[in-house]
mmCIF file of C-alpha atoms in Angstrom:
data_model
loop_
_atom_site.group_PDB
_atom_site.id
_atom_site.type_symbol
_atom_site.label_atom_id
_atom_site.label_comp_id
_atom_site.label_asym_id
_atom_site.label_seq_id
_atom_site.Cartn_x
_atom_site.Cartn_y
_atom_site.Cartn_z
ATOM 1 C CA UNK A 1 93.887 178.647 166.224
ATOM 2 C CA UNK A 2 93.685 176.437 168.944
ATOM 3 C CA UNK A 3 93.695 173.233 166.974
ATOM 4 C CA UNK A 4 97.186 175.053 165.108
ATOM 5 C CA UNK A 5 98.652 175.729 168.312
ATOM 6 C CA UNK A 6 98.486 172.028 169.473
ATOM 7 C CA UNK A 7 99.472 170.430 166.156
ATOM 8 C CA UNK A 8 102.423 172.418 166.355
ATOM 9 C CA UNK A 9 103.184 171.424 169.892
ATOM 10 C CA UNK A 10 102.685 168.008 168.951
ATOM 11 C CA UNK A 11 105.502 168.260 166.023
ATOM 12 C CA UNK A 12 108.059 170.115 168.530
ATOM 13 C CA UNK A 13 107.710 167.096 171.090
ATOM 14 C CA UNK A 14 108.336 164.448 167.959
ATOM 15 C CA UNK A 15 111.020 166.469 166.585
ATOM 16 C CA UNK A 16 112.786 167.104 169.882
ATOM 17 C CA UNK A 17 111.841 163.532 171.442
ATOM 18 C CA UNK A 18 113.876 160.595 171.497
ATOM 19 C CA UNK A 19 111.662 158.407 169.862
ATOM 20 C CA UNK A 20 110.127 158.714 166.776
ATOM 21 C CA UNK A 21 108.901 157.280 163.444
ATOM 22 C CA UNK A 22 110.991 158.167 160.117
ATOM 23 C CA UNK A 23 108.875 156.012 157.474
ATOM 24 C CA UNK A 24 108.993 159.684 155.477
ATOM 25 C CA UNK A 25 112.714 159.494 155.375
ATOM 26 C CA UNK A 26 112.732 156.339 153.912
ATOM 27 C CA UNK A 27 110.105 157.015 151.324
ATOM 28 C CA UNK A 28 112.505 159.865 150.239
ATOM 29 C CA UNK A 29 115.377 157.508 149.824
ATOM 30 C CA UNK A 30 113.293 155.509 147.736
ATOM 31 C CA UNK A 31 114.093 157.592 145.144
ATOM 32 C CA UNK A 32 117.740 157.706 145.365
ATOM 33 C CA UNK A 33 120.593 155.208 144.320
ATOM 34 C CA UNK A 34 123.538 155.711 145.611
ATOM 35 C CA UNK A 35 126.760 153.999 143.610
ATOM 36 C CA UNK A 36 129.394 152.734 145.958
ATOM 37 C CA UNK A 37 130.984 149.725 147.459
ATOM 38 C CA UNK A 38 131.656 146.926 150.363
ATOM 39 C CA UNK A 39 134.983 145.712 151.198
ATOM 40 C CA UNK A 40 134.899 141.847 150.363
ATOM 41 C CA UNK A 41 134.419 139.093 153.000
ATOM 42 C CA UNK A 42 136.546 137.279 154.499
ATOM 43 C CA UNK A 43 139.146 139.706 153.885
ATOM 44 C CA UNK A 44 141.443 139.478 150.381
ATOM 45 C CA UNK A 45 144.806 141.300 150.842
ATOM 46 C CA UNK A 46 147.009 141.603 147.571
ATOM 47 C CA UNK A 47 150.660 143.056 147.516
ATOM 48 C CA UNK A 48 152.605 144.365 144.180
ATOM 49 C CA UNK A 49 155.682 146.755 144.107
ATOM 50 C CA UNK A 50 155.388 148.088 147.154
ATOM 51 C CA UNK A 51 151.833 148.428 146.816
ATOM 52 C CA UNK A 52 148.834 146.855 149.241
ATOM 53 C CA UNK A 53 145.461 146.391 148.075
ATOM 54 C CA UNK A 54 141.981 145.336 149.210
ATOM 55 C CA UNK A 55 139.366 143.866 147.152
ATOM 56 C CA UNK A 56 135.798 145.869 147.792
ATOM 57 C CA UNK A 57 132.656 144.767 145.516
ATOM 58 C CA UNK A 58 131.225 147.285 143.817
ATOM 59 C CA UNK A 59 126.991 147.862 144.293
ATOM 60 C CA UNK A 60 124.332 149.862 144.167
ATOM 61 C CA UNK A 61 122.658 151.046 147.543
ATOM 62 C CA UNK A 62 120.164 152.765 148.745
ATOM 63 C CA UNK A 63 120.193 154.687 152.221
ATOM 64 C CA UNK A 64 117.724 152.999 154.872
ATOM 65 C CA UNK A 65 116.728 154.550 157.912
ATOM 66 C CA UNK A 66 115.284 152.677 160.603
ATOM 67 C CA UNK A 67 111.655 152.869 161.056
ATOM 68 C CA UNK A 68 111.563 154.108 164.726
ATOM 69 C CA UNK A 69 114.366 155.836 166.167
ATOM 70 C CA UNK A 70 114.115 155.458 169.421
ATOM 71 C CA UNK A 71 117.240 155.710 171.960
ATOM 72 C CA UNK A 72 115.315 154.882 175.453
ATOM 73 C CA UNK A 73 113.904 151.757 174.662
ATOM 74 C CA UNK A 74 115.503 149.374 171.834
ATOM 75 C CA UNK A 75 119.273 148.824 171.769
ATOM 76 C CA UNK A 76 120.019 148.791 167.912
ATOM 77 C CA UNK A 77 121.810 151.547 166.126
ATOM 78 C CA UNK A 78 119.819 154.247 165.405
ATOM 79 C CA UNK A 79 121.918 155.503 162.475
ATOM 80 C CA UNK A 80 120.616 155.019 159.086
ATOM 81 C CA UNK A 81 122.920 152.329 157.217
ATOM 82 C CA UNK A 82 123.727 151.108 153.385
ATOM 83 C CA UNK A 83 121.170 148.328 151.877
ATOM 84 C CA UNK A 84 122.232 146.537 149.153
ATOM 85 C CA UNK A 85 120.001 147.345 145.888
ATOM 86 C CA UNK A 86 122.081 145.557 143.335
ATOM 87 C CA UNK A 87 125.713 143.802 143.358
ATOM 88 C CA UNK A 88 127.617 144.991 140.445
ATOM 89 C CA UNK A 89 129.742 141.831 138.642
ATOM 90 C CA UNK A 90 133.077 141.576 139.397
ATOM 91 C CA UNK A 91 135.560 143.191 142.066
ATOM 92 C CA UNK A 92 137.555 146.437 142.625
ATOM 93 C CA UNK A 93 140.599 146.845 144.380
ATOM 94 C CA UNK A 94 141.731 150.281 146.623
ATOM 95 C CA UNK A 95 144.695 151.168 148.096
ATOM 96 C CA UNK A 96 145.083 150.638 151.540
ATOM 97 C CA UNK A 97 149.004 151.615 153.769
ATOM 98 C CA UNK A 98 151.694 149.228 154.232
ATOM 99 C CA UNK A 99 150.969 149.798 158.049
ATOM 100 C CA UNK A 100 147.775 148.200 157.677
ATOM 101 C CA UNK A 101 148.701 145.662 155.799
ATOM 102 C CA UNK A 102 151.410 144.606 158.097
ATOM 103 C CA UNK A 103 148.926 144.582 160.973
ATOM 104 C CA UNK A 104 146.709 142.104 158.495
ATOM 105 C CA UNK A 105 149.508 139.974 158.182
ATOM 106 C CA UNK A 106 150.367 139.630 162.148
ATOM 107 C CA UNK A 107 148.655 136.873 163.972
ATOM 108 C CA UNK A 108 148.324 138.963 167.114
ATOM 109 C CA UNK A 109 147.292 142.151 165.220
ATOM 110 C CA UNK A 110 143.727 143.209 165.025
ATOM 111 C CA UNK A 111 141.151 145.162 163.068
ATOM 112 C CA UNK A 112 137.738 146.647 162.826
ATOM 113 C CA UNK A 113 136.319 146.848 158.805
ATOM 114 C CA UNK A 114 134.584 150.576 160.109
ATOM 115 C CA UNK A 115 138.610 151.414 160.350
ATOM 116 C CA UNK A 116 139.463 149.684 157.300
ATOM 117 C CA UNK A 117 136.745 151.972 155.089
ATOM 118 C CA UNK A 118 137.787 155.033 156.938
ATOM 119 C CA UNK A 119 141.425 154.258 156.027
ATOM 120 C CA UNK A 120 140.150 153.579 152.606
ATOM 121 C CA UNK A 121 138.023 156.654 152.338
ATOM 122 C CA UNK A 122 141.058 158.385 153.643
ATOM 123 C CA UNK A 123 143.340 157.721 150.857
ATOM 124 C CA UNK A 124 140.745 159.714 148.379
ATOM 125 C CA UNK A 125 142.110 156.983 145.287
ATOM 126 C CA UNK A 126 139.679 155.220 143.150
ATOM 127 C CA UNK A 127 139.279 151.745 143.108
ATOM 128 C CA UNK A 128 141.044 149.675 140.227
ATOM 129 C CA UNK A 129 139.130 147.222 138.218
ATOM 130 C CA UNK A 130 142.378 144.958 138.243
ATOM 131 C CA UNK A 131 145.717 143.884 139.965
ATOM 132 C CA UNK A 132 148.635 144.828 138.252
ATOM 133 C CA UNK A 133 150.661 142.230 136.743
ATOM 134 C CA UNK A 134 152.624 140.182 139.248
ATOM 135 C CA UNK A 135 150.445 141.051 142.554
ATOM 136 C CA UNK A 136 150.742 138.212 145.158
ATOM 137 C CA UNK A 137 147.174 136.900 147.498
ATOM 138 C CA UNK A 138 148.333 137.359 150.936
ATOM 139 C CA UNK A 139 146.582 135.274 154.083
ATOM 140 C CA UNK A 140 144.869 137.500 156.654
ATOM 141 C CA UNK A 141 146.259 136.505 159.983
ATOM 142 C CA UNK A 142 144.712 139.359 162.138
ATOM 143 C CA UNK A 143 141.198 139.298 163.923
ATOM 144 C CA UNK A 144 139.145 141.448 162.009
ATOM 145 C CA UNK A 145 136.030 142.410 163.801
ATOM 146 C CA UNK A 146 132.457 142.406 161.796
ATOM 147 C CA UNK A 147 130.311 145.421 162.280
ATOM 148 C CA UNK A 148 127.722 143.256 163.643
ATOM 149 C CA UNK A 149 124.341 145.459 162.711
ATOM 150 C CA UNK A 150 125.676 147.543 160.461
ATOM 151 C CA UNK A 151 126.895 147.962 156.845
ATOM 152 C CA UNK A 152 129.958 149.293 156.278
ATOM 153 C CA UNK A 153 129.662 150.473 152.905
ATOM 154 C CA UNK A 154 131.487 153.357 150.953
ATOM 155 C CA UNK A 155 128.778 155.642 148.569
ATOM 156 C CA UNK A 156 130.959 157.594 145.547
ATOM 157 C CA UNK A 157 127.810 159.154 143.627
ATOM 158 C CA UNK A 158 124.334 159.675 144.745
ATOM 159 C CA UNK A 159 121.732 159.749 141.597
ATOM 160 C CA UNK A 160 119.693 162.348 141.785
ATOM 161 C CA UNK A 161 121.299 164.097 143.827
ATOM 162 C CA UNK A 162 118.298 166.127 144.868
ATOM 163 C CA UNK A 163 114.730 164.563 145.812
ATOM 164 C CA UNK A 164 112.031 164.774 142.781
ATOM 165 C CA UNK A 165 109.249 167.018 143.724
ATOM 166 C CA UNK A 166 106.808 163.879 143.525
ATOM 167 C CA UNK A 167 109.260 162.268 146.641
ATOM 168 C CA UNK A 168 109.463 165.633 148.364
ATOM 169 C CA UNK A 169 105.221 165.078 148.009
ATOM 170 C CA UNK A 170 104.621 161.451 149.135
ATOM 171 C CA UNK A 171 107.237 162.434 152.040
ATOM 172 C CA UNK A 172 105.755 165.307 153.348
ATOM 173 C CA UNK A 173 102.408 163.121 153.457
ATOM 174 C CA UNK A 174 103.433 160.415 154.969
ATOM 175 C CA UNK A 175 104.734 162.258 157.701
ATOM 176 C CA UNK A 176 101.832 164.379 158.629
ATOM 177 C CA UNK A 177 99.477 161.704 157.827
ATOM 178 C CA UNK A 178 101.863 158.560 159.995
ATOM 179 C CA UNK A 179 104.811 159.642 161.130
ATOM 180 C CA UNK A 180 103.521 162.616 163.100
ATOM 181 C CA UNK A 181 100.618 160.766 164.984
ATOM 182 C CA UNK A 182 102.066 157.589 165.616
ATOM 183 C CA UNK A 183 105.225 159.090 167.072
ATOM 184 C CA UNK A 184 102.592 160.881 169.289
ATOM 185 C CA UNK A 185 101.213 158.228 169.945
ATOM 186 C CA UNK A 186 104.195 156.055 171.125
ATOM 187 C CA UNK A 187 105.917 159.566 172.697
ATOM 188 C CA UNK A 188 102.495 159.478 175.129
ATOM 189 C CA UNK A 189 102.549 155.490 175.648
ATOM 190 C CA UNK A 190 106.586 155.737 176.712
ATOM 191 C CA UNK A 191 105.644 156.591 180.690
ATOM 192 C CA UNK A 192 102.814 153.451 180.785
ATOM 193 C CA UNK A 193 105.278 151.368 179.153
ATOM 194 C CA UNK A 194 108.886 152.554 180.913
ATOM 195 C CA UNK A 195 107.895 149.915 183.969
ATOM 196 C CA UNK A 196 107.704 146.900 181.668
ATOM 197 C CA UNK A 197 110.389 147.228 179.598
ATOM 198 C CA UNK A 198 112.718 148.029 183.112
ATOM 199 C CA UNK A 199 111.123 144.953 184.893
ATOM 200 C CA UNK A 200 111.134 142.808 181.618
ATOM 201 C CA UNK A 201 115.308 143.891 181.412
ATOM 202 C CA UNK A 202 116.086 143.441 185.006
ATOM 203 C CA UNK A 203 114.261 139.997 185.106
ATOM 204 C CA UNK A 204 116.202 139.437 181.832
ATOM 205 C CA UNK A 205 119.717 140.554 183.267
ATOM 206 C CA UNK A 206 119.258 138.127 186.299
ATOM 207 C CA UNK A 207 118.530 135.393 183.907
ATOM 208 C CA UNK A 208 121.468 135.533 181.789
ATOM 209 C CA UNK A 209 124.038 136.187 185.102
ATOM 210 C CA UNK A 210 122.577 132.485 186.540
#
């Protein structure tokens, strides 16, 4: 009873903590494809009747969640993002507002391709497979910020949607037999190593303002 009451102590501090390790999440995912697309790089803007279009490659992804999650110590985004499984031949095009693509178009306007997908998800129209006849290429002229770190991806169907018993299986393992102690493990280790990673940042931080 004992030994119960501390392994589930042990699972409420990892599951409540900051930090932790997610391999089990990942190991899930692996049995998931997820069909969706990117919006093409640099930028392709196409105009016809009225109409304003972006070209987005179509591919098949596959959630990825970072190993450790850990929001005290690293700096990265702890959000799981969109890998790239396979690229699909050939390019889509969605539907994006004339306000948008006016602010493309301006050499003082400016961007963010997170805010471009959301606009795009926003409009709830499938991508075309081509232009319509007489559609004109259109220079960007606006700064369009990167997502530097993540990928800005769009998913439209998730195959299966549910994970196989046999993933549900390996997941559950791995995290009783890794996740759970090493995120123990690292949860316990976070005091001994707080003073090195401060020191280590603040000898950092003087470094880059010489």
């Amino acid at each position: 009873m004992k030994k119960l009451t501390t392994s589930l102590l042990a699972a409420a501090l990892c599951l409540s903590s900051c930090a932790y390790v997610q391999t089990h999440k990942n190991i899930a995912e692996a049995f998931h494809e997820n069909e969706g697309y990117r919006v093409v790089e640099p930028l392709q803007l196409y105009s016809c009747g009225g109409a304003w279009y972006i070209a987005v490659q179509p591919e098949i992804l596959r959630l990825h969640y970072p190993v450790l999650h850990d929001t005290i110590f690293l700096d990265t985004d702890p959000n799981p993002t969109y890998r790239t499984v396979k690229v699909k031949e050939g390019m889509q095009y969605h539907r994006i507002s004339s306000q948008t693509a006016h602010v493309l178009l301006r050499s003082d306007g400016y961007y963010t391709l997170e805010s471009l997908m959301e606009e795009v998800d926003a409009m709830k129209q499938e991508p075309i497979t081509s232009l319509p006849r007489g559609a004109s290429k259109h220079a960007i002229l606006a700064q369009v910020q990167a997502n530097t770190g993540k990928s800005v991806a769009k998913t439209t169907k998730r195959t299966p949607e549910s994970t196989p018993v046999v993933g549900k299986m390996l997941s559950g393992l791995d995290f009783i037999v890794i996740d759970l102690p090493v995120s123990v493990v690292y949860n316990v280790a976070i005091p001994v190593m707080a003073p090195f990673v401060f020191f280590h940042r603040f000898i950092s931080g003087e470094d880059d303002n010489k």
